[in-house]
């Protein structure tokens, strides 16, 4: 990496889409077209979004590197920066620096089945790896996506599901903790549905993301199904500032989530203390 | 006195009059002491009291979530405990105050007697549940001579003095964190919405922090000097806390920590209050 | 090659340096605070205190570093880089302070990401160190592989006081050699005997350091001690201020914030931060992995003597003992890590 | 908190909604002229006047601050200005200790009908600030 590592690329918002009540998806494009072409990342990495006059915050890429004519982020309104981002309009200027962190090791998973398990906004972190796998489907066998939320209202990326399902050997399983009128999919918690679906651990990698309580029970289910800890992969979230292991806040033991993570296998996490 | 203190605390803990006891123990050399937390009655042998016991242990009363505490207090620290009781942080009956007679404490940095100890009215503690030792109170009243002297300076001189002081400030917040009455769980200095102070450190922002902190502790600060002695770069915060004490006395005839039932000056009023300076 | 210089001539060299560059050296103020401050004349140099109240770290790794200015207008946003740093001299720091720079250097050059704000400033900094004659009760530099009252790590030029008011001057880098060659008239060549005298100085000085820790053994104890009940009580006196981290020559954690002047102009600023602060790891939305004080206290010691060793093969500490002195409740880092079980 | 001498005097006026703000309106209605150096911020009551905001105003470069409310006994919330009457002398004294000249910080009682008085008060405040700037 050369040059000033803190200096962002200047980008403009080219599209805004409302996903749910407090989540919006933003598409950004660099002002410098050449830089946009050169800018590449791998599914699982994250970027730091700069709001000039407000500050910086970390977000994960929502689109895969195979669709890199723009950068997309799904942003939930929770803090100072994210609240300010929600105020922005198409054409507004932001800064982007990155990409940072490690990625999902798809190159190691060629020829395997992929099982994605997501809960609530956790799908935002998995969208990029899902779409990457779908775009390079020839490298993988079956893809199963299990996604649940509190209610049908809280599902993100509803409009993407039909596109995803169209890809050969891809299965979408949707569930809601509580159904609603017209809901044709499953009703129940994600771990229970996972048990019902009963995926085989043979040649399969499970990629999970969601609220901590869901992760806990999904892990238990997966282990019961016969998945080994290194077949389970997740991505962690922690307060980050710099993005490259210098500012000292996102460490779990000697590992920095921003530099050595955010993607970890359960085999790695098992040995780490519960401080994330 | 150490022996007496140890025995007393052992007794309080054994008889379950207190769950925890807070006292002093030796720190890294013979000139330093640090707070000691005693849970086990057999563990009291490390407790000491000497002229290096500078910390105000009243600080920990709001930090420990325990029902019954025993705390070793110098006469001046008792004012802090009373002030916290007045602020309803805990009940009087839940804290056993062990007053220790004190001939003054030394600043570990300069090895000099603290200025507040010179004309001390409470060398022999008042209002404690148990009192150990004997000391003779000063006959002279508390002196505000240095504050009066400082007040005579022009505003430009004062500004220059404080600018120099706050240039040194590294905003480590030691002053705030050792302050027994600065117990807000969410200090204004840490809030981001609205943001009064960013992490950016410069003399101006540092001064803003200290001004607001001083304003927040007015009528509550017992002038215990914990902040002054904690400052790693020796900013004379005592000059400010003493001013607060003087103002409370002169403007409202109020002394914080004196009475557990009093209304602090800014949360009450009198219809006959002076308004000479208001147009 | 080693040289000799008298104390008077050191002041002459100092004056020559002041004329050419910005020189920071220990200076005492009206409140008896000794800090590294910009000198106007060599006579202001206060060389009697062992340690300054804060380190010289903030001269290279500024407490608030202005990254760049941001200007918004109708055409978009322009980012304006700051001016290049000026050449500075840090004079009269101690071997532990100088070694602190060496420790942070590695961090800011870690992996593929080089922090150019720091490295540029470091490249323009000359560090002149003076060996410690009278270590204090808080010193424990000899516990470290490279630590000693005469250690040269991180220094460009090391001055060791010998007999008769003379100092042995040894340059370890080009920057150090340049200080000597530019002021050669004040230096004289040293003989073999003086190098021996330095050895004697080292032995005498090290003997005054009362505490030596076995850090390798401590690290072994620390690794399994994460969940130890030890942390439940040891953190109690700690008031969670940041004094220890801000006076430390090696603590480097920072925060990046934006300082807005008005709607159109702002500045990106990096400021020191402290792991003792509650908001250090608090995420937007309120989740905080190190929410309680025990966890933050543990993080500080674990980071310094365990995690950092895993990543950099050295401790994040130089044994200067400033944190012990600055701590309002006299927490002794040596006792804390020695007591781990 | 800047001590720089500037040409334009900036005074921040915190005026209570019920009396002084209306009083300031009355000043205009009555064609009384007052200096334009004052920038008015409306507050619900002087009892709500957070000293932090006054300190912040000085910090951000205000040359003077005026807080104005209802006359004692006339408070819309019956006792808000009594609290302010206690806060003011303490705050003024503390600010002076920090080096903020007493000529820079003022308080007044102006009722909704006292348009003329408001003009007088502002004139006095601006004159005092000017005096501080010119004579130190």
PDB file of N, CA and C in Angstrom, chain D residues 29-109:
ATOM      1  N   UNK D  29     -41.161  47.175  17.569  1.00  0.00           N
ATOM      2  CA  UNK D  29     -42.471  47.790  17.335  1.00  0.00           C
ATOM      3  C   UNK D  29     -42.480  49.250  17.761  1.00  0.00           C
ATOM      4  N   UNK D  30     -41.774  49.502  18.878  1.00  0.00           N
ATOM      5  CA  UNK D  30     -41.739  50.867  19.388  1.00  0.00           C
ATOM      6  C   UNK D  30     -40.700  51.727  18.688  1.00  0.00           C
ATOM      7  N   UNK D  31     -40.091  51.186  17.630  1.00  0.00           N
ATOM      8  CA  UNK D  31     -39.086  51.939  16.848  1.00  0.00           C
ATOM      9  C   UNK D  31     -37.911  52.393  17.693  1.00  0.00           C
ATOM     10  N   UNK D  32     -37.609  51.636  18.740  1.00  0.00           N
ATOM     11  CA  UNK D  32     -36.401  51.934  19.503  1.00  0.00           C
ATOM     12  C   UNK D  32     -35.225  51.262  18.805  1.00  0.00           C
ATOM     13  N   UNK D  33     -34.125  51.938  18.746  1.00  0.00           N
ATOM     14  CA  UNK D  33     -32.982  51.394  18.025  1.00  0.00           C
ATOM     15  C   UNK D  33     -31.993  50.781  19.006  1.00  0.00           C
ATOM     16  N   UNK D  34     -31.554  49.598  18.711  1.00  0.00           N
ATOM     17  CA  UNK D  34     -30.484  49.011  19.539  1.00  0.00           C
ATOM     18  C   UNK D  34     -29.422  48.412  18.640  1.00  0.00           C
ATOM     19  N   UNK D  35     -28.176  48.272  19.150  1.00  0.00           N
ATOM     20  CA  UNK D  35     -27.070  47.812  18.305  1.00  0.00           C
ATOM     21  C   UNK D  35     -27.359  46.439  17.706  1.00  0.00           C
ATOM     22  N   UNK D  36     -26.909  46.256  16.497  1.00  0.00           N
ATOM     23  CA  UNK D  36     -27.171  44.994  15.800  1.00  0.00           C
ATOM     24  C   UNK D  36     -26.137  43.936  16.149  1.00  0.00           C
ATOM     25  N   UNK D  37     -25.287  44.227  17.122  1.00  0.00           N
ATOM     26  CA  UNK D  37     -24.245  43.261  17.481  1.00  0.00           C
ATOM     27  C   UNK D  37     -24.802  42.050  18.203  1.00  0.00           C
ATOM     28  N   UNK D  38     -26.023  42.162  18.667  1.00  0.00           N
ATOM     29  CA  UNK D  38     -26.557  41.048  19.463  1.00  0.00           C
ATOM     30  C   UNK D  38     -27.243  40.011  18.566  1.00  0.00           C
ATOM     31  N   UNK D  39     -26.896  38.748  18.805  1.00  0.00           N
ATOM     32  CA  UNK D  39     -27.553  37.641  18.091  1.00  0.00           C
ATOM     33  C   UNK D  39     -28.413  36.911  19.117  1.00  0.00           C
ATOM     34  N   UNK D  40     -29.711  36.866  18.822  1.00  0.00           N
ATOM     35  CA  UNK D  40     -30.636  36.398  19.843  1.00  0.00           C
ATOM     36  C   UNK D  40     -30.954  34.910  19.702  1.00  0.00           C
ATOM     37  N   UNK D  41     -30.877  34.216  20.821  1.00  0.00           N
ATOM     38  CA  UNK D  41     -31.289  32.820  20.883  1.00  0.00           C
ATOM     39  C   UNK D  41     -32.421  32.734  21.888  1.00  0.00           C
ATOM     40  N   UNK D  42     -33.521  32.138  21.454  1.00  0.00           N
ATOM     41  CA  UNK D  42     -34.671  32.083  22.347  1.00  0.00           C
ATOM     42  C   UNK D  42     -34.586  30.831  23.227  1.00  0.00           C
ATOM     43  N   UNK D  43     -34.803  31.018  24.510  1.00  0.00           N
ATOM     44  CA  UNK D  43     -34.831  29.875  25.429  1.00  0.00           C
ATOM     45  C   UNK D  43     -36.176  29.859  26.135  1.00  0.00           C
ATOM     46  N   UNK D  44     -36.611  28.705  26.631  1.00  0.00           N
ATOM     47  CA  UNK D  44     -37.943  28.657  27.248  1.00  0.00           C
ATOM     48  C   UNK D  44     -38.033  29.503  28.512  1.00  0.00           C
ATOM     49  N   UNK D  45     -36.932  29.561  29.269  1.00  0.00           N
ATOM     50  CA  UNK D  45     -36.994  30.219  30.574  1.00  0.00           C
ATOM     51  C   UNK D  45     -35.551  30.388  31.029  1.00  0.00           C
ATOM     52  N   UNK D  46     -35.246  31.411  31.787  1.00  0.00           N
ATOM     53  CA  UNK D  46     -33.863  31.541  32.272  1.00  0.00           C
ATOM     54  C   UNK D  46     -33.517  30.410  33.220  1.00  0.00           C
ATOM     55  N   UNK D  47     -34.519  29.784  33.810  1.00  0.00           N
ATOM     56  CA  UNK D  47     -34.276  28.629  34.670  1.00  0.00           C
ATOM     57  C   UNK D  47     -33.695  27.464  33.891  1.00  0.00           C
ATOM     58  N   UNK D  48     -33.932  27.461  32.575  1.00  0.00           N
ATOM     59  CA  UNK D  48     -33.415  26.395  31.745  1.00  0.00           C
ATOM     60  C   UNK D  48     -31.997  26.732  31.230  1.00  0.00           C
ATOM     61  N   UNK D  49     -31.537  27.936  31.509  1.00  0.00           N
ATOM     62  CA  UNK D  49     -30.268  28.389  30.942  1.00  0.00           C
ATOM     63  C   UNK D  49     -29.124  27.523  31.463  1.00  0.00           C
ATOM     64  N   UNK D  50     -28.686  26.605  30.622  1.00  0.00           N
ATOM     65  CA  UNK D  50     -27.604  25.708  31.011  1.00  0.00           C
ATOM     66  C   UNK D  50     -26.281  26.469  30.947  1.00  0.00           C
ATOM     67  N   UNK D  51     -25.562  26.559  32.077  1.00  0.00           N
ATOM     68  CA  UNK D  51     -24.309  27.293  32.062  1.00  0.00           C
ATOM     69  C   UNK D  51     -23.335  26.777  31.003  1.00  0.00           C
ATOM     70  N   UNK D  52     -23.467  25.489  30.653  1.00  0.00           N
ATOM     71  CA  UNK D  52     -22.609  24.932  29.620  1.00  0.00           C
ATOM     72  C   UNK D  52     -22.725  25.712  28.318  1.00  0.00           C
ATOM     73  N   UNK D  53     -23.940  26.172  28.029  1.00  0.00           N
ATOM     74  CA  UNK D  53     -24.144  26.860  26.757  1.00  0.00           C
ATOM     75  C   UNK D  53     -23.492  28.238  26.780  1.00  0.00           C
ATOM     76  N   UNK D  54     -23.459  28.852  27.951  1.00  0.00           N
ATOM     77  CA  UNK D  54     -22.817  30.155  28.060  1.00  0.00           C
ATOM     78  C   UNK D  54     -21.305  29.989  27.888  1.00  0.00           C
ATOM     79  N   UNK D  55     -20.766  28.971  28.549  1.00  0.00           N
ATOM     80  CA  UNK D  55     -19.337  28.697  28.444  1.00  0.00           C
ATOM     81  C   UNK D  55     -18.989  28.369  26.989  1.00  0.00           C
ATOM     82  N   UNK D  56     -19.859  27.574  26.371  1.00  0.00           N
ATOM     83  CA  UNK D  56     -19.664  27.198  24.974  1.00  0.00           C
ATOM     84  C   UNK D  56     -19.683  28.433  24.061  1.00  0.00           C
ATOM     85  N   UNK D  57     -20.578  29.372  24.378  1.00  0.00           N
ATOM     86  CA  UNK D  57     -20.665  30.581  23.559  1.00  0.00           C
ATOM     87  C   UNK D  57     -19.355  31.360  23.608  1.00  0.00           C
ATOM     88  N   UNK D  58     -18.819  31.528  24.801  1.00  0.00           N
ATOM     89  CA  UNK D  58     -17.529  32.220  24.923  1.00  0.00           C
ATOM     90  C   UNK D  58     -16.436  31.432  24.213  1.00  0.00           C
ATOM     91  N   UNK D  59     -16.493  30.124  24.369  1.00  0.00           N
ATOM     92  CA  UNK D  59     -15.490  29.262  23.741  1.00  0.00           C
ATOM     93  C   UNK D  59     -15.506  29.420  22.230  1.00  0.00           C
ATOM     94  N   UNK D  60     -16.701  29.556  21.679  1.00  0.00           N
ATOM     95  CA  UNK D  60     -16.815  29.657  20.224  1.00  0.00           C
ATOM     96  C   UNK D  60     -16.632  31.074  19.707  1.00  0.00           C
ATOM     97  N   UNK D  61     -16.192  31.962  20.571  1.00  0.00           N
ATOM     98  CA  UNK D  61     -15.782  33.266  20.075  1.00  0.00           C
ATOM     99  C   UNK D  61     -16.719  34.417  20.355  1.00  0.00           C
ATOM    100  N   UNK D  62     -17.748  34.223  21.177  1.00  0.00           N
ATOM    101  CA  UNK D  62     -18.609  35.353  21.511  1.00  0.00           C
ATOM    102  C   UNK D  62     -17.820  36.352  22.345  1.00  0.00           C
ATOM    103  N   UNK D  63     -18.021  37.629  22.067  1.00  0.00           N
ATOM    104  CA  UNK D  63     -17.336  38.650  22.867  1.00  0.00           C
ATOM    105  C   UNK D  63     -18.113  38.925  24.145  1.00  0.00           C
ATOM    106  N   UNK D  64     -19.410  38.786  24.043  1.00  0.00           N
ATOM    107  CA  UNK D  64     -20.225  39.025  25.228  1.00  0.00           C
ATOM    108  C   UNK D  64     -21.437  38.111  25.229  1.00  0.00           C
ATOM    109  N   UNK D  65     -21.986  37.909  26.410  1.00  0.00           N
ATOM    110  CA  UNK D  65     -23.204  37.118  26.525  1.00  0.00           C
ATOM    111  C   UNK D  65     -24.175  37.865  27.422  1.00  0.00           C
ATOM    112  N   UNK D  66     -25.432  37.912  26.970  1.00  0.00           N
ATOM    113  CA  UNK D  66     -26.474  38.510  27.792  1.00  0.00           C
ATOM    114  C   UNK D  66     -27.561  37.457  28.004  1.00  0.00           C
ATOM    115  N   UNK D  67     -27.957  37.294  29.249  1.00  0.00           N
ATOM    116  CA  UNK D  67     -29.088  36.414  29.534  1.00  0.00           C
ATOM    117  C   UNK D  67     -30.183  37.288  30.110  1.00  0.00           C
ATOM    118  N   UNK D  68     -31.343  37.213  29.528  1.00  0.00           N
ATOM    119  CA  UNK D  68     -32.412  38.092  29.993  1.00  0.00           C
ATOM    120  C   UNK D  68     -33.700  37.307  30.204  1.00  0.00           C
ATOM    121  N   UNK D  69     -34.388  37.618  31.284  1.00  0.00           N
ATOM    122  CA  UNK D  69     -35.627  36.902  31.597  1.00  0.00           C
ATOM    123  C   UNK D  69     -36.664  37.800  32.220  1.00  0.00           C
ATOM    124  N   UNK D  70     -37.713  37.162  32.721  1.00  0.00           N
ATOM    125  CA  UNK D  70     -38.799  37.906  33.345  1.00  0.00           C
ATOM    126  C   UNK D  70     -38.364  38.467  34.697  1.00  0.00           C
ATOM    127  N   UNK D  71     -39.027  39.485  35.134  1.00  0.00           N
ATOM    128  CA  UNK D  71     -38.750  40.028  36.467  1.00  0.00           C
ATOM    129  C   UNK D  71     -39.087  38.976  37.523  1.00  0.00           C
ATOM    130  N   UNK D  72     -38.358  38.977  38.614  1.00  0.00           N
ATOM    131  CA  UNK D  72     -38.651  38.000  39.673  1.00  0.00           C
ATOM    132  C   UNK D  72     -40.114  38.103  40.081  1.00  0.00           C
ATOM    133  N   UNK D  73     -40.747  36.935  40.178  1.00  0.00           N
ATOM    134  CA  UNK D  73     -42.168  36.929  40.524  1.00  0.00           C
ATOM    135  C   UNK D  73     -43.050  36.830  39.302  1.00  0.00           C
ATOM    136  N   UNK D  74     -42.520  37.172  38.122  1.00  0.00           N
ATOM    137  CA  UNK D  74     -43.323  37.155  36.894  1.00  0.00           C
ATOM    138  C   UNK D  74     -43.074  35.928  36.035  1.00  0.00           C
ATOM    139  N   UNK D  75     -42.241  35.010  36.513  1.00  0.00           N
ATOM    140  CA  UNK D  75     -41.852  33.878  35.675  1.00  0.00           C
ATOM    141  C   UNK D  75     -43.069  33.069  35.235  1.00  0.00           C
ATOM    142  N   UNK D  76     -43.104  32.711  33.971  1.00  0.00           N
ATOM    143  CA  UNK D  76     -44.205  31.920  33.420  1.00  0.00           C
ATOM    144  C   UNK D  76     -44.319  30.582  34.147  1.00  0.00           C
ATOM    145  N   UNK D  77     -43.156  30.074  34.575  1.00  0.00           N
ATOM    146  CA  UNK D  77     -43.132  28.805  35.305  1.00  0.00           C
ATOM    147  C   UNK D  77     -42.993  29.064  36.799  1.00  0.00           C
ATOM    148  N   UNK D  78     -43.376  30.191  37.232  1.00  0.00           N
ATOM    149  CA  UNK D  78     -43.374  30.734  38.596  1.00  0.00           C
ATOM    150  C   UNK D  78     -42.021  30.884  39.283  1.00  0.00           C
ATOM    151  N   UNK D  79     -41.036  29.991  39.054  1.00  0.00           N
ATOM    152  CA  UNK D  79     -39.814  30.165  39.846  1.00  0.00           C
ATOM    153  C   UNK D  79     -38.528  29.990  39.055  1.00  0.00           C
ATOM    154  N   UNK D  80     -38.620  29.831  37.755  1.00  0.00           N
ATOM    155  CA  UNK D  80     -37.414  29.571  36.948  1.00  0.00           C
ATOM    156  C   UNK D  80     -36.355  30.641  37.110  1.00  0.00           C
ATOM    157  N   UNK D  81     -36.800  31.907  37.082  1.00  0.00           N
ATOM    158  CA  UNK D  81     -35.797  32.975  37.138  1.00  0.00           C
ATOM    159  C   UNK D  81     -35.173  33.112  38.518  1.00  0.00           C
ATOM    160  N   UNK D  82     -35.822  32.563  39.543  1.00  0.00           N
ATOM    161  CA  UNK D  82     -35.188  32.578  40.872  1.00  0.00           C
ATOM    162  C   UNK D  82     -33.950  31.695  40.871  1.00  0.00           C
ATOM    163  N   UNK D  83     -34.071  30.560  40.168  1.00  0.00           N
ATOM    164  CA  UNK D  83     -32.894  29.681  40.076  1.00  0.00           C
ATOM    165  C   UNK D  83     -31.787  30.362  39.281  1.00  0.00           C
ATOM    166  N   UNK D  84     -32.191  31.005  38.221  1.00  0.00           N
ATOM    167  CA  UNK D  84     -31.190  31.691  37.410  1.00  0.00           C
ATOM    168  C   UNK D  84     -30.505  32.789  38.229  1.00  0.00           C
ATOM    169  N   UNK D  85     -31.263  33.466  39.060  1.00  0.00           N
ATOM    170  CA  UNK D  85     -30.715  34.557  39.865  1.00  0.00           C
ATOM    171  C   UNK D  85     -29.609  34.047  40.789  1.00  0.00           C
ATOM    172  N   UNK D  86     -29.652  32.760  41.148  1.00  0.00           N
ATOM    173  CA  UNK D  86     -28.583  32.194  41.972  1.00  0.00           C
ATOM    174  C   UNK D  86     -27.412  31.733  41.100  1.00  0.00           C
ATOM    175  N   UNK D  87     -27.762  31.193  39.952  1.00  0.00           N
ATOM    176  CA  UNK D  87     -26.704  30.663  39.081  1.00  0.00           C
ATOM    177  C   UNK D  87     -25.802  31.790  38.552  1.00  0.00           C
ATOM    178  N   UNK D  88     -26.424  32.918  38.289  1.00  0.00           N
ATOM    179  CA  UNK D  88     -25.690  33.986  37.615  1.00  0.00           C
ATOM    180  C   UNK D  88     -24.474  34.511  38.381  1.00  0.00           C
ATOM    181  N   UNK D  89     -24.631  34.923  39.656  1.00  0.00           N
ATOM    182  CA  UNK D  89     -23.438  35.461  40.330  1.00  0.00           C
ATOM    183  C   UNK D  89     -22.317  34.433  40.457  1.00  0.00           C
ATOM    184  N   UNK D  90     -22.694  33.181  40.670  1.00  0.00           N
ATOM    185  CA  UNK D  90     -21.673  32.145  40.801  1.00  0.00           C
ATOM    186  C   UNK D  90     -20.934  31.959  39.475  1.00  0.00           C
ATOM    187  N   UNK D  91     -21.712  31.907  38.407  1.00  0.00           N
ATOM    188  CA  UNK D  91     -21.110  31.676  37.093  1.00  0.00           C
ATOM    189  C   UNK D  91     -20.217  32.852  36.712  1.00  0.00           C
ATOM    190  N   UNK D  92     -20.702  34.050  36.999  1.00  0.00           N
ATOM    191  CA  UNK D  92     -19.935  35.229  36.642  1.00  0.00           C
ATOM    192  C   UNK D  92     -18.608  35.247  37.407  1.00  0.00           C
ATOM    193  N   UNK D  93     -18.691  34.907  38.653  1.00  0.00           N
ATOM    194  CA  UNK D  93     -17.499  34.900  39.489  1.00  0.00           C
ATOM    195  C   UNK D  93     -16.504  33.834  39.007  1.00  0.00           C
ATOM    196  N   UNK D  94     -17.030  32.670  38.653  1.00  0.00           N
ATOM    197  CA  UNK D  94     -16.158  31.593  38.179  1.00  0.00           C
ATOM    198  C   UNK D  94     -15.506  31.957  36.849  1.00  0.00           C
ATOM    199  N   UNK D  95     -16.299  32.554  35.968  1.00  0.00           N
ATOM    200  CA  UNK D  95     -15.762  32.935  34.653  1.00  0.00           C
ATOM    201  C   UNK D  95     -14.685  33.988  34.805  1.00  0.00           C
ATOM    202  N   UNK D  96     -14.910  34.899  35.727  1.00  0.00           N
ATOM    203  CA  UNK D  96     -13.907  35.926  35.973  1.00  0.00           C
ATOM    204  C   UNK D  96     -12.609  35.290  36.424  1.00  0.00           C
ATOM    205  N   UNK D  97     -12.753  34.259  37.235  1.00  0.00           N
ATOM    206  CA  UNK D  97     -11.585  33.550  37.733  1.00  0.00           C
ATOM    207  C   UNK D  97     -10.815  32.905  36.588  1.00  0.00           C
ATOM    208  N   UNK D  98     -11.540  32.483  35.567  1.00  0.00           N
ATOM    209  CA  UNK D  98     -10.905  31.878  34.397  1.00  0.00           C
ATOM    210  C   UNK D  98     -10.370  32.930  33.431  1.00  0.00           C
ATOM    211  N   UNK D  99     -10.632  34.188  33.740  1.00  0.00           N
ATOM    212  CA  UNK D  99     -10.090  35.243  32.890  1.00  0.00           C
ATOM    213  C   UNK D  99     -11.079  35.819  31.902  1.00  0.00           C
ATOM    214  N   UNK D 100     -12.359  35.505  32.095  1.00  0.00           N
ATOM    215  CA  UNK D 100     -13.360  36.134  31.226  1.00  0.00           C
ATOM    216  C   UNK D 100     -13.861  37.373  31.951  1.00  0.00           C
ATOM    217  N   UNK D 101     -13.555  38.495  31.367  1.00  0.00           N
ATOM    218  CA  UNK D 101     -13.804  39.769  32.026  1.00  0.00           C
ATOM    219  C   UNK D 101     -15.270  39.933  32.392  1.00  0.00           C
ATOM    220  N   UNK D 102     -15.521  40.574  33.541  1.00  0.00           N
ATOM    221  CA  UNK D 102     -16.918  40.715  33.989  1.00  0.00           C
ATOM    222  C   UNK D 102     -17.731  41.605  33.059  1.00  0.00           C
ATOM    223  N   UNK D 103     -17.044  42.416  32.264  1.00  0.00           N
ATOM    224  CA  UNK D 103     -17.796  43.274  31.334  1.00  0.00           C
ATOM    225  C   UNK D 103     -18.380  42.477  30.165  1.00  0.00           C
ATOM    226  N   UNK D 104     -18.010  41.206  30.077  1.00  0.00           N
ATOM    227  CA  UNK D 104     -18.465  40.420  28.923  1.00  0.00           C
ATOM    228  C   UNK D 104     -19.715  39.595  29.214  1.00  0.00           C
ATOM    229  N   UNK D 105     -20.114  39.541  30.438  1.00  0.00           N
ATOM    230  CA  UNK D 105     -21.214  38.651  30.792  1.00  0.00           C
ATOM    231  C   UNK D 105     -22.242  39.410  31.619  1.00  0.00           C
ATOM    232  N   UNK D 106     -23.457  39.464  31.125  1.00  0.00           N
ATOM    233  CA  UNK D 106     -24.491  40.265  31.792  1.00  0.00           C
ATOM    234  C   UNK D 106     -25.809  39.520  31.902  1.00  0.00           C
ATOM    235  N   UNK D 107     -26.616  40.010  32.832  1.00  0.00           N
ATOM    236  CA  UNK D 107     -27.968  39.474  32.940  1.00  0.00           C
ATOM    237  C   UNK D 107     -28.918  40.642  33.151  1.00  0.00           C
ATOM    238  N   UNK D 108     -30.144  40.467  32.729  1.00  0.00           N
ATOM    239  CA  UNK D 108     -31.120  41.550  32.934  1.00  0.00           C
ATOM    240  C   UNK D 108     -32.523  40.970  33.070  1.00  0.00           C
ATOM    241  N   UNK D 109     -33.405  41.782  33.622  1.00  0.00           N
ATOM    242  CA  UNK D 109     -34.841  41.453  33.642  1.00  0.00           C
ATOM    243  C   UNK D 109     -35.514  42.401  32.658  1.00  0.00           C
TER     244      UNK D 109
END
